[in-house]
Coordinates of C-alpha atoms in Angstrom, one line a residue:
M1 CA -12.0 23.1 -1.0
E2 CA -10.7 20.5 1.0
A3 CA -11.9 18.2 -1.4
I4 CA -9.7 19.9 -4.0
F5 CA -6.5 19.9 -1.7
H6 CA -7.0 16.3 -1.1
E7 CA -7.7 15.6 -4.5
R8 CA -4.0 17.4 -5.4
I9 CA -2.2 15.0 -2.4
A10 CA -4.1 11.8 -3.3
G11 CA -3.1 11.9 -7.3
I12 CA 0.7 11.6 -7.7
V13 CA 0.1 13.9 -10.7
G14 CA -0.8 16.7 -8.1
R15 CA 3.2 16.7 -7.1
A16 CA 3.5 19.2 -10.0
D17 CA 0.5 21.4 -8.3
L18 CA 2.0 21.1 -4.9
L19 CA 5.7 22.2 -6.0
C20 CA 4.5 25.0 -7.9
A21 CA 1.8 26.3 -4.9
L22 CA 4.9 25.7 -2.7
F23 CA 7.5 28.5 -4.9
F24 CA 4.1 30.5 -5.8
L25 CA 3.8 31.3 -2.3
L26 CA 7.6 31.8 -1.2
S27 CA 7.6 33.9 -4.0
F28 CA 4.9 36.0 -2.5
L29 CA 6.3 36.0 0.7
G30 CA 9.9 37.1 -0.3
Y31 CA 8.1 40.1 -2.1
C32 CA 6.4 40.8 0.8
K33 CA 9.9 41.0 2.7
A34 CA 11.2 43.5 0.6
F35 CA 9.3 45.8 2.1
K36 CA 9.2 44.3 5.8
E37 CA 11.7 47.4 7.1
N38 CA 9.7 50.0 5.4
K39 CA 6.2 49.2 4.7
E40 CA 5.7 52.4 2.9
G41 CA 7.4 51.5 0.0
S42 CA 10.1 54.3 -0.2
Q43 CA 12.6 52.0 0.4
F44 CA 12.7 48.4 -0.3
S45 CA 15.5 45.3 -1.4
I46 CA 16.2 44.7 -4.9
S47 CA 17.7 41.3 -3.5
W48 CA 14.2 40.2 -2.2
V49 CA 12.5 41.1 -5.2
L50 CA 15.0 39.4 -7.8
L51 CA 14.7 36.5 -5.2
S52 CA 10.8 36.6 -5.8
V53 CA 11.1 36.7 -9.4
L54 CA 13.3 33.7 -9.5
L55 CA 11.4 31.6 -7.2
G56 CA 8.0 32.8 -9.7
T57 CA 10.3 31.1 -12.2
M58 CA 10.8 27.9 -10.2
A59 CA 7.1 27.9 -10.0
M60 CA 6.7 28.2 -13.9
L61 CA 8.6 25.6 -14.2
C62 CA 6.5 23.3 -12.0
K63 CA 3.0 24.6 -13.6
E64 CA 2.4 27.3 -15.9
Q65 CA 0.1 29.0 -13.6
G66 CA 3.2 29.6 -11.6
V67 CA 4.0 32.7 -13.7
T68 CA 1.0 34.5 -12.8
I69 CA 2.9 35.0 -8.9
L70 CA 4.7 37.9 -10.9
G71 CA 1.0 39.7 -11.5
L72 CA 0.0 39.4 -7.8
N73 CA 3.0 40.6 -6.6
A74 CA 2.4 43.7 -8.6
L75 CA -0.9 43.8 -7.7
F76 CA -0.1 43.3 -4.1
D77 CA 2.8 46.3 -4.6
V78 CA -0.1 48.9 -6.4
V79 CA -2.8 48.3 -3.8
V80 CA -1.1 47.2 -0.5
V81 CA 2.8 48.8 -0.5
N82 CA 1.5 51.7 -2.1
R83 CA -1.7 52.0 -1.1
L84 CA -3.3 52.9 -4.7
N85 CA -7.2 53.5 -5.5
I86 CA -7.0 51.4 -9.3
L87 CA -10.7 53.3 -10.1
E88 CA -9.2 56.6 -9.1
V89 CA -6.2 55.8 -11.1
V90 CA -8.1 54.4 -14.2
L91 CA -10.3 57.4 -13.7
K92 CA -7.6 60.0 -13.9
I93 CA -5.8 58.0 -16.8
L94 CA -9.5 58.4 -18.9
H95 CA -9.6 62.1 -17.6
K96 CA -5.8 63.0 -19.2
D97 CA -5.1 64.0 -15.4
K98 CA -1.3 65.0 -14.9
S99 CA -1.6 64.5 -11.4
V100 CA -1.6 60.6 -11.9
E101 CA 2.1 60.8 -13.1
N102 CA 3.1 61.8 -9.4
L103 CA 0.5 59.4 -7.7
V104 CA 1.8 56.1 -10.1
V105 CA 5.2 56.7 -12.0
F106 CA 7.3 58.8 -9.6
R107 CA 6.3 57.4 -6.4
K108 CA 8.5 55.2 -4.3
G109 CA 10.1 53.2 -7.0
L110 CA 7.0 51.5 -8.3
L111 CA 7.6 52.2 -11.8
F112 CA 11.2 50.3 -11.5
R113 CA 9.7 47.4 -9.5
M114 CA 7.1 46.8 -12.2
T115 CA 9.9 46.9 -14.9
L116 CA 11.9 44.2 -12.7
L117 CA 8.7 42.0 -12.6
L118 CA 7.6 42.6 -16.4
S119 CA 11.1 41.7 -17.7
G120 CA 11.6 38.8 -15.3
G121 CA 8.3 37.5 -16.8
A122 CA 9.2 38.2 -20.3
T123 CA 12.1 36.3 -19.8
I124 CA 10.7 33.1 -18.3
L125 CA 7.6 33.1 -20.8
Y126 CA 10.4 33.4 -23.4
A127 CA 12.0 30.5 -22.1
R128 CA 9.5 28.5 -21.8
W129 CA 7.9 28.8 -25.2
Q130 CA 11.5 28.1 -26.9
I131 CA 11.5 25.0 -24.4
M132 CA 7.6 24.0 -26.3
G133 CA 9.2 24.5 -29.8
T134 CA 7.7 27.8 -30.3
G135 CA 4.1 26.3 -30.1
P136 CA 1.3 25.5 -28.0
P137 CA 0.8 21.4 -27.8
A138 CA -2.0 19.9 -30.1
F139 CA -5.2 19.3 -28.8
T140 CA -8.0 17.7 -30.4
E141 CA -11.7 18.3 -30.2
V142 CA -12.7 15.9 -27.4
D143 CA -10.2 17.3 -25.5
N144 CA -11.7 20.9 -25.3
P145 CA -14.9 20.8 -27.6
A146 CA -15.7 24.7 -27.0
S147 CA -12.6 25.9 -28.5
F148 CA -13.1 24.1 -31.9
A149 CA -16.7 25.8 -32.2
T150 CA -17.1 27.7 -35.3
S151 CA -19.7 30.2 -33.7
P152 CA -18.1 33.1 -31.2
F153 CA -21.2 32.7 -29.2
V154 CA -20.6 29.3 -28.5
R155 CA -17.4 29.3 -27.3
A156 CA -18.2 32.8 -25.7
V157 CA -20.8 30.8 -24.2
N158 CA -18.7 27.7 -22.9
Y159 CA -16.0 29.2 -22.0
N160 CA -18.0 31.0 -19.1
Y161 CA -19.8 28.2 -18.2
Y162 CA -16.7 26.8 -17.7
Y163 CA -15.9 29.6 -15.5
S164 CA -18.9 29.3 -13.3
L165 CA -18.5 25.3 -12.9
N166 CA -14.8 26.1 -11.3
A167 CA -16.6 28.4 -9.1
W168 CA -19.1 26.1 -8.3
L169 CA -16.1 23.5 -7.6
L170 CA -14.8 26.0 -5.1
L171 CA -17.6 26.5 -3.2
C172 CA -18.7 22.8 -3.5
P173 CA -16.3 20.2 -4.4
W174 CA -19.0 17.4 -4.5
W175 CA -18.9 16.1 -8.3
L176 CA -15.2 15.4 -8.6
C177 CA -14.1 13.6 -12.0
F178 CA -10.2 12.2 -13.1
D179 CA -11.6 13.6 -16.8
W180 CA -14.0 16.2 -17.9
S181 CA -13.3 15.5 -21.4
M182 CA -15.6 14.0 -24.2
G183 CA -19.1 15.0 -23.8
C184 CA -18.8 15.3 -20.1
V185 CA -20.1 18.8 -20.1
P186 CA -22.5 19.0 -23.3
L187 CA -22.0 22.4 -25.5
I188 CA -24.7 25.1 -24.7
K189 CA -25.7 26.1 -28.5
S190 CA -28.7 28.1 -27.8
V191 CA -29.6 31.0 -25.2
S192 CA -32.7 28.7 -24.4
D193 CA -30.4 26.9 -22.6
R194 CA -30.9 26.5 -18.9
R195 CA -27.3 26.3 -17.7
I196 CA -26.9 30.2 -18.8
I197 CA -28.3 31.2 -15.3
A198 CA -25.1 29.8 -14.0
L199 CA -22.8 32.0 -15.9
V200 CA -25.2 34.8 -15.2
L201 CA -24.8 34.8 -11.7
L202 CA -21.1 34.0 -11.8
W203 CA -20.6 37.6 -13.7
L204 CA -23.0 39.0 -11.1
C205 CA -21.2 37.7 -7.8
L206 CA -18.1 38.8 -9.5
I207 CA -19.3 42.3 -10.6
V208 CA -20.5 42.9 -7.0
L209 CA -17.4 42.0 -5.2
A210 CA -15.4 44.0 -8.0
C211 CA -17.7 46.9 -7.0
Q212 CA -16.9 46.6 -3.4
A213 CA -13.7 46.3 -3.9
M214 CA -13.0 49.3 -6.3
G215 CA -15.5 51.6 -4.9
S216 CA -15.0 51.1 -1.2
K217 CA -14.2 54.0 0.7
D218 CA -12.6 52.0 3.6
G219 CA -9.4 51.3 2.5
Q220 CA -8.6 48.3 4.5
K221 CA -11.7 46.5 3.0
R222 CA -10.7 47.8 -0.6
R223 CA -7.0 46.1 -0.6
I224 CA -8.4 42.9 1.0
L225 CA -11.3 42.2 -1.7
T226 CA -8.5 43.5 -4.6
L227 CA -5.9 41.1 -3.0
G228 CA -8.5 38.5 -2.6
L229 CA -9.7 38.6 -6.3
G230 CA -6.2 38.9 -7.6
F231 CA -5.6 35.5 -6.0
L232 CA -8.9 34.4 -7.5
I233 CA -8.7 35.2 -10.7
L234 CA -5.3 35.8 -11.5
P235 CA -3.9 32.0 -11.5
F236 CA -6.7 31.1 -13.2
L237 CA -6.2 33.2 -16.4
P238 CA -3.8 30.5 -17.9
A239 CA -6.5 27.9 -18.0
S240 CA -9.2 30.6 -19.2
N241 CA -9.0 29.9 -23.1
L242 CA -8.5 33.4 -23.4
F243 CA -5.1 33.8 -24.5
F244 CA -4.5 29.9 -26.0
R245 CA -6.4 26.8 -26.1
V246 CA -6.0 24.5 -23.5
G247 CA -6.0 20.6 -23.5
F248 CA -9.3 20.3 -20.7
V249 CA -12.5 21.5 -20.4
I250 CA -12.6 21.5 -16.0
A251 CA -9.2 20.4 -14.4
E252 CA -9.9 20.7 -10.6
R253 CA -5.8 21.4 -10.4
V254 CA -6.2 24.4 -11.8
T255 CA -8.6 25.4 -9.2
Y256 CA -5.6 25.2 -6.4
L257 CA -4.3 28.2 -6.7
P258 CA -7.1 30.1 -6.6
S259 CA -8.7 28.6 -3.4
I260 CA -6.1 31.0 -2.1
G261 CA -7.8 33.6 -3.2
Y262 CA -11.3 32.1 -2.0
C263 CA -9.9 31.6 1.3
I264 CA -9.1 35.1 1.5
L265 CA -12.5 36.6 0.6
I266 CA -14.5 34.0 3.0
T267 CA -12.6 34.6 5.5
Y268 CA -13.3 38.4 5.3
G269 CA -17.0 38.1 4.8
F270 CA -17.1 35.7 7.5
C271 CA -15.4 38.4 10.1
L272 CA -17.3 40.9 8.4
L273 CA -20.7 39.0 9.2
C274 CA -19.6 38.2 12.8
K275 CA -19.3 41.9 13.2
Q276 CA -22.4 42.8 12.0
A277 CA -24.7 39.8 13.6
N278 CA -25.2 39.4 16.9
K279 CA -25.8 35.4 16.3
K280 CA -21.5 35.2 16.3
K281 CA -21.9 31.6 17.8
L282 CA -24.2 30.4 15.1
L283 CA -22.3 31.5 12.5
V284 CA -18.8 29.6 14.2
A285 CA -21.0 26.7 14.2
A286 CA -22.2 26.9 10.5
L287 CA -18.3 28.0 9.4
L288 CA -17.3 24.5 11.5
G289 CA -19.9 22.4 10.5
L290 CA -19.0 23.1 6.5
L291 CA -15.2 22.5 7.4
L292 CA -16.5 19.3 8.6
I293 CA -18.7 18.3 5.9
N294 CA -15.6 19.4 3.6
V295 CA -12.9 17.0 5.5
W296 CA -15.7 14.0 5.1
R297 CA -15.9 14.6 1.3
S298 CA -12.0 14.7 0.9
I299 CA -12.0 11.3 3.5
I300 CA -14.2 9.9 0.9
R301 CA -12.3 11.3 -2.1
S302 CA -9.1 10.1 -1.1
N303 CA -10.4 6.7 -0.2
Q304 CA -11.9 6.4 -4.1
W305 CA -8.1 7.2 -5.2
R306 CA -6.6 4.1 -3.3
S307 CA -7.3 2.2 -6.6
E308 CA -8.3 2.7 -10.3
E309 CA -11.5 0.8 -10.0
Q310 CA -12.8 3.0 -7.0
L311 CA -11.8 6.2 -9.1
F312 CA -13.0 5.5 -12.4
R313 CA -16.3 4.2 -11.0
S314 CA -16.7 7.5 -9.1
A315 CA -16.6 9.0 -12.2
L316 CA -19.6 7.3 -14.1
S317 CA -22.3 8.7 -11.3
V318 CA -20.4 12.6 -12.4
C319 CA -19.9 12.1 -16.2
P320 CA -22.1 9.7 -17.2
L321 CA -21.7 10.9 -20.9
N322 CA -17.8 11.0 -20.7
A323 CA -16.7 8.0 -23.2
K324 CA -13.1 8.0 -21.2
V325 CA -14.7 7.4 -18.0
H326 CA -16.3 3.9 -19.5
Y327 CA -13.1 3.5 -21.8
N328 CA -11.2 3.4 -18.5
V329 CA -14.0 1.4 -16.3
G330 CA -13.6 -0.9 -19.0
K331 CA -9.7 -1.1 -19.5
N332 CA -9.6 -1.7 -15.7
L333 CA -11.8 -4.6 -15.9
A334 CA -10.2 -6.2 -18.8
D335 CA -6.9 -5.8 -17.2
N336 CA -8.1 -7.4 -14.0
G337 CA -9.2 -10.5 -15.9
N338 CA -12.9 -9.4 -16.5
Q339 CA -12.8 -9.0 -20.4
S340 CA -16.7 -10.2 -20.4
A341 CA -17.7 -7.1 -18.4
A342 CA -15.2 -5.1 -19.9
I343 CA -16.9 -5.3 -23.6
S344 CA -20.1 -3.3 -22.4
Y345 CA -18.1 -0.4 -21.2
Y346 CA -15.6 -0.4 -24.5
R347 CA -19.2 -0.6 -26.4
E348 CA -20.8 1.9 -24.6
A349 CA -17.2 4.4 -24.7
V350 CA -17.7 3.5 -28.7
R351 CA -21.3 4.6 -28.5
L352 CA -20.7 8.3 -27.0
N353 CA -18.0 8.8 -29.0
P354 CA -18.0 6.7 -32.6
K355 CA -14.5 8.5 -33.5
Y356 CA -12.9 6.8 -30.0
V357 CA -10.3 4.7 -31.8
H358 CA -8.3 3.4 -28.7
A359 CA -11.6 1.9 -27.2
M360 CA -11.8 0.4 -30.7
N361 CA -8.7 -1.0 -30.6
N362 CA -9.0 -2.5 -27.1
L363 CA -12.6 -4.1 -27.9
G364 CA -11.3 -5.4 -31.5
N365 CA -8.7 -7.3 -29.3
I366 CA -11.0 -8.8 -26.6
L367 CA -13.3 -9.8 -29.3
K368 CA -10.0 -11.3 -31.2
E369 CA -9.3 -13.6 -28.3
K370 CA -13.1 -14.6 -28.0
N371 CA -12.7 -15.8 -31.8
E372 CA -15.5 -13.0 -32.7
L373 CA -12.7 -12.5 -35.6
H374 CA -15.1 -10.8 -38.2
E375 CA -16.3 -8.3 -35.8
A376 CA -13.0 -7.4 -34.4
E377 CA -11.8 -7.1 -38.3
E378 CA -14.7 -4.3 -38.6
L379 CA -13.9 -2.3 -35.2
L380 CA -9.7 -2.4 -36.1
S381 CA -10.8 -1.5 -39.3
L382 CA -12.5 1.4 -38.6
A383 CA -10.3 2.4 -35.8
V384 CA -6.7 2.5 -38.6
Q385 CA -9.3 4.6 -41.0
I386 CA -10.4 7.2 -38.2
Q387 CA -6.6 7.5 -37.2
P388 CA -4.3 6.1 -39.9
D389 CA -0.9 6.2 -38.4
F390 CA -2.6 4.2 -35.3
A391 CA 0.3 1.7 -35.2
A392 CA -1.4 -0.7 -32.6
A393 CA -4.9 -1.1 -34.3
W394 CA -2.6 -1.7 -37.5
M395 CA -0.8 -4.6 -35.6
N396 CA -4.3 -6.0 -34.0
L397 CA -5.9 -5.9 -37.4
G398 CA -3.1 -8.4 -38.9
I399 CA -3.4 -10.5 -36.1
V400 CA -7.1 -10.8 -36.9
Q401 CA -6.2 -11.3 -40.6
N402 CA -3.7 -13.8 -39.7
S403 CA -6.4 -15.8 -37.9
L404 CA -8.9 -15.7 -41.0
R405 CA -5.8 -16.8 -42.9
R406 CA -5.8 -13.8 -45.0
Y407 CA -2.1 -13.9 -44.7
E408 CA -1.3 -11.2 -47.7
E409 CA -3.4 -8.7 -45.7
A410 CA -2.2 -9.2 -42.4
E411 CA 1.4 -8.8 -43.8
K412 CA 0.4 -5.6 -45.6
S413 CA -1.1 -4.3 -41.7
Y414 CA 2.1 -5.5 -39.8
W415 CA 4.5 -3.4 -42.3
T416 CA 1.6 -0.9 -42.3
A417 CA 2.2 -0.5 -38.4
I418 CA 6.3 -0.7 -38.2
R419 CA 6.0 2.4 -40.8
H420 CA 3.9 4.3 -38.5
R421 CA 6.4 3.0 -35.4
K422 CA 9.9 2.2 -36.8
K423 CA 10.5 0.6 -32.8
Y424 CA 8.0 -1.9 -33.0
P425 CA 9.2 -5.3 -30.9
D426 CA 5.6 -6.6 -30.8
C427 CA 4.9 -5.8 -34.2
Y428 CA 8.0 -7.6 -35.2
Y429 CA 7.3 -10.7 -33.3
N430 CA 3.9 -11.0 -34.4
L431 CA 5.3 -10.9 -38.3
G432 CA 7.6 -13.4 -37.3
R433 CA 4.5 -15.9 -36.5
L434 CA 2.8 -14.6 -39.7
Y435 CA 6.0 -15.8 -41.7
A436 CA 6.3 -19.1 -39.5
D437 CA 2.8 -20.0 -40.5
L438 CA 3.6 -19.5 -44.0
N439 CA 7.0 -21.6 -43.3
R440 CA 9.2 -18.8 -44.6
H441 CA 11.5 -19.5 -41.9
I442 CA 14.8 -17.3 -42.6
D443 CA 11.9 -14.3 -42.5
A444 CA 10.4 -15.4 -39.3
L445 CA 13.8 -15.6 -37.7
N446 CA 14.9 -12.4 -39.0
A447 CA 11.8 -10.8 -37.7
W448 CA 12.2 -12.3 -34.3
R449 CA 15.8 -10.9 -34.3
N450 CA 14.4 -7.8 -34.9
A451 CA 11.9 -7.9 -32.1
T452 CA 14.9 -9.2 -29.4
V453 CA 17.3 -6.1 -30.8
L454 CA 14.6 -3.5 -30.2
K455 CA 13.6 -5.4 -26.9
P456 CA 16.5 -7.6 -25.9
Q457 CA 13.8 -8.8 -23.2
H458 CA 11.5 -10.1 -25.4
S459 CA 11.0 -13.6 -24.2
L460 CA 8.6 -15.1 -26.5
A461 CA 10.4 -13.8 -29.7
W462 CA 14.0 -15.5 -28.3
N463 CA 11.2 -18.7 -27.4
N464 CA 10.0 -18.9 -31.1
M465 CA 13.7 -18.5 -32.5
I466 CA 15.2 -21.6 -30.3
I467 CA 11.9 -23.6 -31.2
L468 CA 11.9 -23.0 -34.8
L469 CA 15.6 -23.9 -35.2
D470 CA 15.2 -26.8 -33.1
N471 CA 12.4 -28.2 -35.2
T472 CA 14.1 -27.8 -38.3
G473 CA 17.2 -29.3 -36.8
N474 CA 19.2 -26.6 -36.4
L475 CA 20.4 -27.6 -33.3
A476 CA 23.8 -26.0 -32.9
Q477 CA 22.2 -23.0 -33.9
A478 CA 19.2 -23.4 -31.3
E479 CA 21.8 -23.5 -28.8
T480 CA 23.6 -20.6 -29.4
V481 CA 20.1 -18.5 -29.5
G482 CA 19.6 -20.1 -26.4
R483 CA 22.2 -19.6 -24.5
E484 CA 22.2 -15.6 -26.0
A485 CA 18.5 -15.3 -24.5
L486 CA 19.3 -17.0 -20.9
E487 CA 22.5 -14.6 -20.7
L488 CA 19.8 -11.4 -21.1
I489 CA 16.7 -13.0 -19.2
P490 CA 18.6 -15.4 -16.9
N491 CA 15.2 -16.0 -14.9
D492 CA 12.9 -17.0 -17.6
H493 CA 11.8 -20.7 -17.1
S494 CA 10.4 -20.8 -20.7
L495 CA 13.9 -20.1 -22.5
M496 CA 15.4 -22.6 -20.1
F497 CA 12.7 -25.1 -21.0
S498 CA 13.6 -24.4 -24.6
L499 CA 16.7 -24.8 -23.9
A500 CA 17.0 -27.8 -21.8
N501 CA 14.9 -29.9 -25.1
V502 CA 17.8 -28.8 -27.3
L503 CA 20.7 -29.8 -25.3
G504 CA 19.0 -32.9 -24.7
K505 CA 18.8 -33.8 -27.7
S506 CA 22.2 -33.0 -28.1
Q507 CA 22.7 -35.6 -25.9
K508 CA 24.2 -33.1 -23.0
Y509 CA 22.1 -34.7 -20.7
K510 CA 23.4 -33.5 -17.4
E511 CA 23.5 -29.9 -18.2
S512 CA 20.2 -30.7 -20.0
E513 CA 19.0 -32.0 -16.5
A514 CA 19.7 -29.0 -14.4
L515 CA 18.1 -26.7 -16.6
F516 CA 14.9 -28.6 -16.5
H517 CA 15.1 -28.7 -12.9
K518 CA 15.7 -25.1 -12.4
A519 CA 12.3 -24.4 -14.8
I520 CA 10.6 -26.8 -12.9
K521 CA 11.7 -24.8 -9.3
A522 CA 10.4 -21.4 -11.0
N523 CA 6.8 -23.1 -12.1
P524 CA 6.6 -26.7 -10.5
T525 CA 2.8 -27.1 -12.1
A526 CA 3.8 -27.2 -15.7
A527 CA 3.0 -30.8 -16.8
S528 CA 5.1 -30.3 -19.9
Y529 CA 8.2 -29.8 -18.4
H530 CA 7.9 -32.8 -16.0
G531 CA 6.8 -34.7 -19.3
N532 CA 9.9 -33.5 -21.1
L533 CA 12.3 -33.9 -18.4
A534 CA 10.9 -37.7 -18.1
V535 CA 11.6 -38.2 -21.9
L536 CA 15.3 -37.0 -21.2
Y537 CA 15.3 -39.5 -18.4
H538 CA 14.0 -42.3 -20.6
R539 CA 16.5 -41.3 -23.1
W540 CA 19.2 -41.4 -21.1
G541 CA 18.2 -44.7 -19.4
N542 CA 17.3 -43.5 -16.2
F543 CA 14.0 -45.4 -16.2
D544 CA 12.9 -44.7 -12.6
L545 CA 13.5 -41.0 -12.5
A546 CA 11.6 -41.0 -15.8
K547 CA 8.5 -43.1 -14.6
K548 CA 8.5 -40.8 -11.2
H549 CA 8.0 -37.6 -13.7
Y550 CA 5.9 -39.3 -16.6
E551 CA 3.7 -39.8 -13.5
V552 CA 4.0 -36.4 -11.8
S553 CA 3.2 -34.9 -15.1
L554 CA 0.3 -36.8 -15.7
K555 CA -1.3 -36.1 -12.5
L556 CA -0.9 -32.1 -13.6
D557 CA -2.5 -32.4 -16.8
P558 CA -4.4 -36.0 -17.1
T559 CA -5.3 -35.0 -21.0
A560 CA -1.7 -35.3 -22.2
A561 CA -1.8 -37.7 -25.0
G562 CA 2.0 -37.7 -26.1
T563 CA 3.0 -37.8 -22.3
R564 CA 0.9 -40.9 -21.9
E565 CA 2.3 -42.6 -25.1
N566 CA 5.6 -42.6 -23.7
Y567 CA 4.6 -43.5 -20.6
S568 CA 2.8 -46.8 -21.8
L569 CA 6.5 -47.2 -23.9
L570 CA 8.0 -46.6 -20.7
K571 CA 6.0 -49.2 -18.4
K572 CA 6.3 -51.4 -21.6
K573 CA 10.3 -51.2 -21.4
L574 CA 10.3 -51.8 -17.5
D575 CA 7.9 -55.0 -17.8
Q576 CA 10.8 -56.2 -20.7
L577 CA 13.2 -55.6 -18.5
Q578 CA 11.9 -57.3 -15.3
K579 CA 11.1 -60.2 -17.5
K580 CA 14.4 -60.5 -18.5
K581 CA 15.6 -60.2 -14.6
R582 CA 13.4 -62.7 -13.9
M583 CA 15.1 -65.2 -16.1
M584 CA 18.7 -64.3 -15.2
C585 CA 17.7 -65.3 -11.7
E586 CA 15.9 -68.4 -12.5
V587 CA 19.1 -69.2 -14.5
S588 CA 21.1 -68.2 -11.8
S589 CA 19.3 -70.4 -9.5
R590 CA 19.6 -73.4 -11.7
A591 CA 23.4 -73.4 -11.9
L592 CA 23.3 -73.0 -8.3
N593 CA 21.4 -75.9 -7.8
A594 CA 23.3 -77.8 -10.3
D595 CA 26.6 -77.0 -8.6
C596 CA 25.3 -78.4 -4.9
I597 CA 24.4 -81.9 -6.2
H598 CA 28.1 -82.2 -8.1

């Protein structure tokens, strides 16, 4: 249980579970408070009951499981406050015993409190239903394979197997995984599968506990076991697939609230063992050992949550058949620049799930960058066949087709992506690049303008507009676009550089020089920045500074042919100036000598 608890804290998504648990327990304590002055329940505080319903609503708003606290409050009222034997009540109802009316309906305001709880629960469930759009979320087969099985037997057996896995995680939280979908737990499809033993054992344990809870003549034992089973089972019901399909196979977070019941049962069982056994110290030592093991496990798991790489890799040993695990390991490697290693994980993800379009898209992207264009095209084409509205795959397919010089197909792919995702600045940017390659300058500028309208900080689109306008001789328009871009992205050195080039060509040397220096300050190792500043000084006639920046540029990038050629021209110019200067000095010297002779 300790590890489950730390699983909730270590993951930031666990905040919802923690808040739900807080309001869940406050609601329960509030309901208990309603009977504090009179424990037999003949008198109760309606204000505390209503506050309990309100706190239950807040728990439900944090997590759907929170609504089950109203059922637990009702169970507490029946079993603890009114000290009713549920089995006795059920038997009297079945035998149509009229004494059950006095026993239940008119006893200590029980019916009134049940009505309040039921009304509150119905109201908040209706409100939740409306917020969700009067329909459950849509899930796919990979999220919860058992719920899509056509055979009722397969569904029932696998649901029960999932329950046994959740129970095992409560008892021994050793195998923990951030995601249990996509083949992590293969379906049980026949009675010969040995895993059926797990669900049989689970139900045997539950039946034994239920018999002890219902049939015990010891009232205290009956109440503790019933309440413990209630806390164990009721909060788990929303995740059980019994009322609606859920979007996961196993989710460790859903065992957080049921762990309260687990703790009640473990504590009561330990107390019984201590009373019956002579070796009390040995039992205490065993319990402490169990706690230490769970603390140690929690420390290990919390460390795994410190980074994505550790978290994803820890899942490989738990769920090696889970395509999403391999996908996330690959994505983490790719994000960290290790694309070669990422390829094998993406390939494995696609092998495990041949319809995993996101893995295909990412793998296609890497292959595209490695210039393996034909395989990339095959993967991306398959991805859009499987999921025709996958806009990112359509865009990437367009990029590959553009690289293969199949421009018409690329244009169609880009527009298909935009049709499926109206606001897609990156796709407009790539569409602009396609039009620029085809010398359709107006279309390119329009596409890049669309990208900047949708995403004003799209630096590449701004840059390409400035460069295209510069190259086509529209210096005034390029300057206007450059200034507009720098107002929106004032610290972008690439925009400073592009605008500085335009200003230099427009003979606005001072302003151009200032922008070049700002760009170099932001990115001092860019050889082109020094090289173009040197060109500016060269045009401006400041040859010494031009020489200095040519040399810096060539030091940063000795292979820059254009810079080397410009530097050679400058040196020739400087040599000519030096010769001219020497000749003038000689002429001046002769004139002085002639004056002295006279």
